[in-house]
């Protein structure tokens, strides 16, 4: 039972650590600080359990290591679901169908910030909606080129 407790604690701690890193990178410093409090609390308790009698019970260390590894993966999946932030998509498309794509994007309330006659469109969108924009563009022009950049605006 103690191995399971160590494993789950490390999964939670590592997942929260991954989320905290992303929150701070997105300017959510206060929320990152609050998460760090809980991360440290879980770390102190878990580490103290593992260190006690570790020379006679290496499985505690193994549970600790496996939990940390899985927790990092879990945190990444959670972050993908949350999808914080915004993206700037630079789209290089067929100039002959550019107006159709622009009209569809405008119809779906996406913000086009730049366009030109050579087939370039720049779209700002929430990261959660990035794949929807990609799908719209690829439905019209499967040979389009999309460059996706992180944009720091709120």
mmCIF file of C-alpha atoms in Angstrom:
data_model
loop_
_atom_site.group_PDB
_atom_site.id
_atom_site.type_symbol
_atom_site.label_atom_id
_atom_site.label_comp_id
_atom_site.label_asym_id
_atom_site.label_seq_id
_atom_site.Cartn_x
_atom_site.Cartn_y
_atom_site.Cartn_z
ATOM 1 C CA UNK A 1 0.000 0.000 0.000
ATOM 2 C CA UNK A 2 2.853 2.410 0.798
ATOM 3 C CA UNK A 3 4.318 1.920 -2.700
ATOM 4 C CA UNK A 4 0.993 2.841 -4.273
ATOM 5 C CA UNK A 5 0.776 5.955 -2.077
ATOM 6 C CA UNK A 6 4.301 7.028 -3.086
ATOM 7 C CA UNK A 7 3.572 6.356 -6.755
ATOM 8 C CA UNK A 8 0.281 8.322 -6.791
ATOM 9 C CA UNK A 9 1.791 11.187 -4.803
ATOM 10 C CA UNK A 10 4.635 11.529 -7.290
ATOM 11 C CA UNK A 11 2.245 11.376 -10.250
ATOM 12 C CA UNK A 12 0.209 14.209 -8.732
ATOM 13 C CA UNK A 13 3.288 16.243 -7.807
ATOM 14 C CA UNK A 14 4.923 15.872 -11.216
ATOM 15 C CA UNK A 15 1.697 16.609 -13.088
ATOM 16 C CA UNK A 16 1.183 19.758 -11.015
ATOM 17 C CA UNK A 17 4.815 20.770 -11.603
ATOM 18 C CA UNK A 18 4.343 20.480 -15.350
ATOM 19 C CA UNK A 19 1.174 22.572 -15.173
ATOM 20 C CA UNK A 20 2.865 25.167 -12.954
ATOM 21 C CA UNK A 21 5.670 25.592 -15.450
ATOM 22 C CA UNK A 22 3.173 26.206 -18.262
ATOM 23 C CA UNK A 23 1.095 28.601 -16.155
ATOM 24 C CA UNK A 24 4.122 30.693 -15.238
ATOM 25 C CA UNK A 25 5.281 30.710 -18.876
ATOM 26 C CA UNK A 26 1.826 32.057 -19.800
ATOM 27 C CA UNK A 27 2.043 34.874 -17.258
ATOM 28 C CA UNK A 28 -0.124 33.268 -14.549
ATOM 29 C CA UNK A 29 2.414 33.866 -11.764
ATOM 30 C CA UNK A 30 0.022 33.950 -8.798
ATOM 31 C CA UNK A 31 -1.628 30.689 -9.822
ATOM 32 C CA UNK A 32 1.840 29.225 -10.353
ATOM 33 C CA UNK A 33 2.811 30.299 -6.837
ATOM 34 C CA UNK A 34 -0.288 28.659 -5.347
ATOM 35 C CA UNK A 35 0.417 25.425 -7.216
ATOM 36 C CA UNK A 36 4.033 25.524 -6.025
ATOM 37 C CA UNK A 37 2.811 25.529 -2.417
ATOM 38 C CA UNK A 38 0.926 22.263 -2.969
ATOM 39 C CA UNK A 39 3.720 20.767 -5.069
ATOM 40 C CA UNK A 40 6.219 21.413 -2.284
ATOM 41 C CA UNK A 41 3.849 20.047 0.346
ATOM 42 C CA UNK A 42 3.373 16.793 -1.569
ATOM 43 C CA UNK A 43 7.122 16.578 -2.288
ATOM 44 C CA UNK A 44 8.136 16.989 1.357
ATOM 45 C CA UNK A 45 5.672 14.362 2.581
ATOM 46 C CA UNK A 46 6.452 11.874 -0.203
ATOM 47 C CA UNK A 47 10.213 12.303 0.022
ATOM 48 C CA UNK A 48 10.196 11.837 3.782
ATOM 49 C CA UNK A 49 8.255 8.564 3.364
ATOM 50 C CA UNK A 50 10.735 7.322 0.751
ATOM 51 C CA UNK A 51 13.884 8.264 2.667
ATOM 52 C CA UNK A 52 12.831 6.433 5.822
ATOM 53 C CA UNK A 53 14.501 3.007 5.671
ATOM 54 C CA UNK A 54 15.376 3.309 1.970
ATOM 55 C CA UNK A 55 18.457 1.085 2.368
ATOM 56 C CA UNK A 56 16.209 -1.859 3.202
ATOM 57 C CA UNK A 57 13.402 -1.057 0.748
ATOM 58 C CA UNK A 58 14.468 -0.036 -2.747
ATOM 59 C CA UNK A 59 10.911 -0.425 -4.021
ATOM 60 C CA UNK A 60 10.074 2.921 -2.412
ATOM 61 C CA UNK A 61 12.630 4.590 -4.678
ATOM 62 C CA UNK A 62 11.287 2.689 -7.677
ATOM 63 C CA UNK A 63 7.714 3.820 -6.940
ATOM 64 C CA UNK A 64 9.015 7.387 -6.536
ATOM 65 C CA UNK A 65 10.853 7.308 -9.881
ATOM 66 C CA UNK A 66 7.997 5.687 -11.809
ATOM 67 C CA UNK A 67 5.480 8.129 -10.344
ATOM 68 C CA UNK A 68 7.631 11.119 -11.316
ATOM 69 C CA UNK A 69 7.985 9.812 -14.873
ATOM 70 C CA UNK A 70 4.287 9.115 -15.346
ATOM 71 C CA UNK A 71 3.359 12.405 -13.668
ATOM 72 C CA UNK A 72 5.298 14.383 -16.245
ATOM 73 C CA UNK A 73 3.376 12.643 -19.016
ATOM 74 C CA UNK A 74 0.032 13.146 -17.245
ATOM 75 C CA UNK A 75 0.811 16.848 -16.761
ATOM 76 C CA UNK A 76 1.539 17.215 -20.471
ATOM 77 C CA UNK A 77 -1.788 15.601 -21.388
ATOM 78 C CA UNK A 78 -3.666 17.838 -18.950
ATOM 79 C CA UNK A 79 -1.971 20.899 -20.416
ATOM 80 C CA UNK A 80 -2.989 19.848 -23.931
ATOM 81 C CA UNK A 81 -6.601 19.588 -22.760
ATOM 82 C CA UNK A 82 -6.471 23.011 -21.130
ATOM 83 C CA UNK A 83 -4.627 24.497 -24.156
ATOM 84 C CA UNK A 84 -3.873 27.863 -22.602
ATOM 85 C CA UNK A 85 -2.763 30.769 -24.682
ATOM 86 C CA UNK A 86 -3.114 31.922 -28.221
ATOM 87 C CA UNK A 87 -1.569 31.107 -31.562
ATOM 88 C CA UNK A 88 -0.719 33.105 -34.608
ATOM 89 C CA UNK A 89 -1.103 31.062 -37.789
ATOM 90 C CA UNK A 90 0.638 32.243 -40.915
ATOM 91 C CA UNK A 91 -1.059 30.495 -43.820
ATOM 92 C CA UNK A 92 0.430 30.285 -47.300
ATOM 93 C CA UNK A 93 -2.397 29.241 -49.593
ATOM 94 C CA UNK A 94 -3.419 29.132 -53.213
ATOM 95 C CA UNK A 95 -4.133 32.795 -54.133
ATOM 96 C CA UNK A 96 -7.052 31.705 -56.346
ATOM 97 C CA UNK A 97 -9.060 30.451 -53.358
ATOM 98 C CA UNK A 98 -7.779 32.904 -50.750
ATOM 99 C CA UNK A 99 -11.024 34.889 -50.658
ATOM 100 C CA UNK A 100 -13.081 31.719 -50.035
ATOM 101 C CA UNK A 101 -10.869 30.783 -47.094
ATOM 102 C CA UNK A 102 -10.973 34.322 -45.699
ATOM 103 C CA UNK A 103 -14.765 34.415 -45.947
ATOM 104 C CA UNK A 104 -15.075 31.076 -44.147
ATOM 105 C CA UNK A 105 -12.704 32.206 -41.377
ATOM 106 C CA UNK A 106 -14.603 35.488 -40.956
ATOM 107 C CA UNK A 107 -17.909 33.591 -40.948
ATOM 108 C CA UNK A 108 -16.544 31.459 -38.064
ATOM 109 C CA UNK A 109 -15.426 34.646 -36.208
ATOM 110 C CA UNK A 110 -11.677 34.124 -36.515
ATOM 111 C CA UNK A 111 -9.515 37.232 -36.415
ATOM 112 C CA UNK A 112 -7.554 37.811 -39.617
ATOM 113 C CA UNK A 113 -4.835 40.369 -38.931
ATOM 114 C CA UNK A 114 -3.047 40.391 -42.247
ATOM 115 C CA UNK A 115 -3.662 39.253 -45.767
ATOM 116 C CA UNK A 116 -2.110 39.871 -49.165
ATOM 117 C CA UNK A 117 -2.765 39.029 -52.803
ATOM 118 C CA UNK A 118 0.037 36.445 -52.946
ATOM 119 C CA UNK A 119 -1.889 33.957 -50.811
ATOM 120 C CA UNK A 120 -0.744 34.829 -47.306
ATOM 121 C CA UNK A 121 -3.184 35.078 -44.399
ATOM 122 C CA UNK A 122 -2.292 35.620 -40.750
ATOM 123 C CA UNK A 123 -4.914 34.483 -38.233
ATOM 124 C CA UNK A 124 -4.971 34.967 -34.456
ATOM 125 C CA UNK A 125 -6.863 32.357 -32.469
ATOM 126 C CA UNK A 126 -7.109 30.726 -29.086
ATOM 127 C CA UNK A 127 -4.885 27.671 -28.911
ATOM 128 C CA UNK A 128 -7.954 25.490 -28.273
ATOM 129 C CA UNK A 129 -9.337 26.523 -31.665
ATOM 130 C CA UNK A 130 -6.084 26.194 -33.605
ATOM 131 C CA UNK A 131 -7.004 22.792 -35.053
ATOM 132 C CA UNK A 132 -10.361 24.119 -36.256
ATOM 133 C CA UNK A 133 -8.575 26.869 -38.216
ATOM 134 C CA UNK A 134 -6.157 24.316 -39.669
ATOM 135 C CA UNK A 135 -9.083 22.107 -40.702
ATOM 136 C CA UNK A 136 -10.900 24.981 -42.451
ATOM 137 C CA UNK A 137 -7.788 25.909 -44.415
ATOM 138 C CA UNK A 138 -6.862 22.318 -45.294
ATOM 139 C CA UNK A 139 -10.444 21.640 -46.472
ATOM 140 C CA UNK A 140 -10.027 24.366 -49.084
ATOM 141 C CA UNK A 141 -6.342 23.845 -49.866
ATOM 142 C CA UNK A 142 -4.715 20.611 -48.766
ATOM 143 C CA UNK A 143 -1.348 21.843 -50.105
ATOM 144 C CA UNK A 144 -1.376 24.933 -47.913
ATOM 145 C CA UNK A 145 1.545 25.659 -45.607
ATOM 146 C CA UNK A 146 0.774 26.613 -42.028
ATOM 147 C CA UNK A 147 3.285 28.150 -39.644
ATOM 148 C CA UNK A 148 2.023 28.189 -36.075
ATOM 149 C CA UNK A 149 3.585 30.483 -33.504
ATOM 150 C CA UNK A 150 2.797 31.119 -29.883
ATOM 151 C CA UNK A 151 1.402 34.600 -29.445
ATOM 152 C CA UNK A 152 1.427 36.294 -26.031
ATOM 153 C CA UNK A 153 -1.698 38.392 -25.998
ATOM 154 C CA UNK A 154 -4.752 38.288 -23.796
#
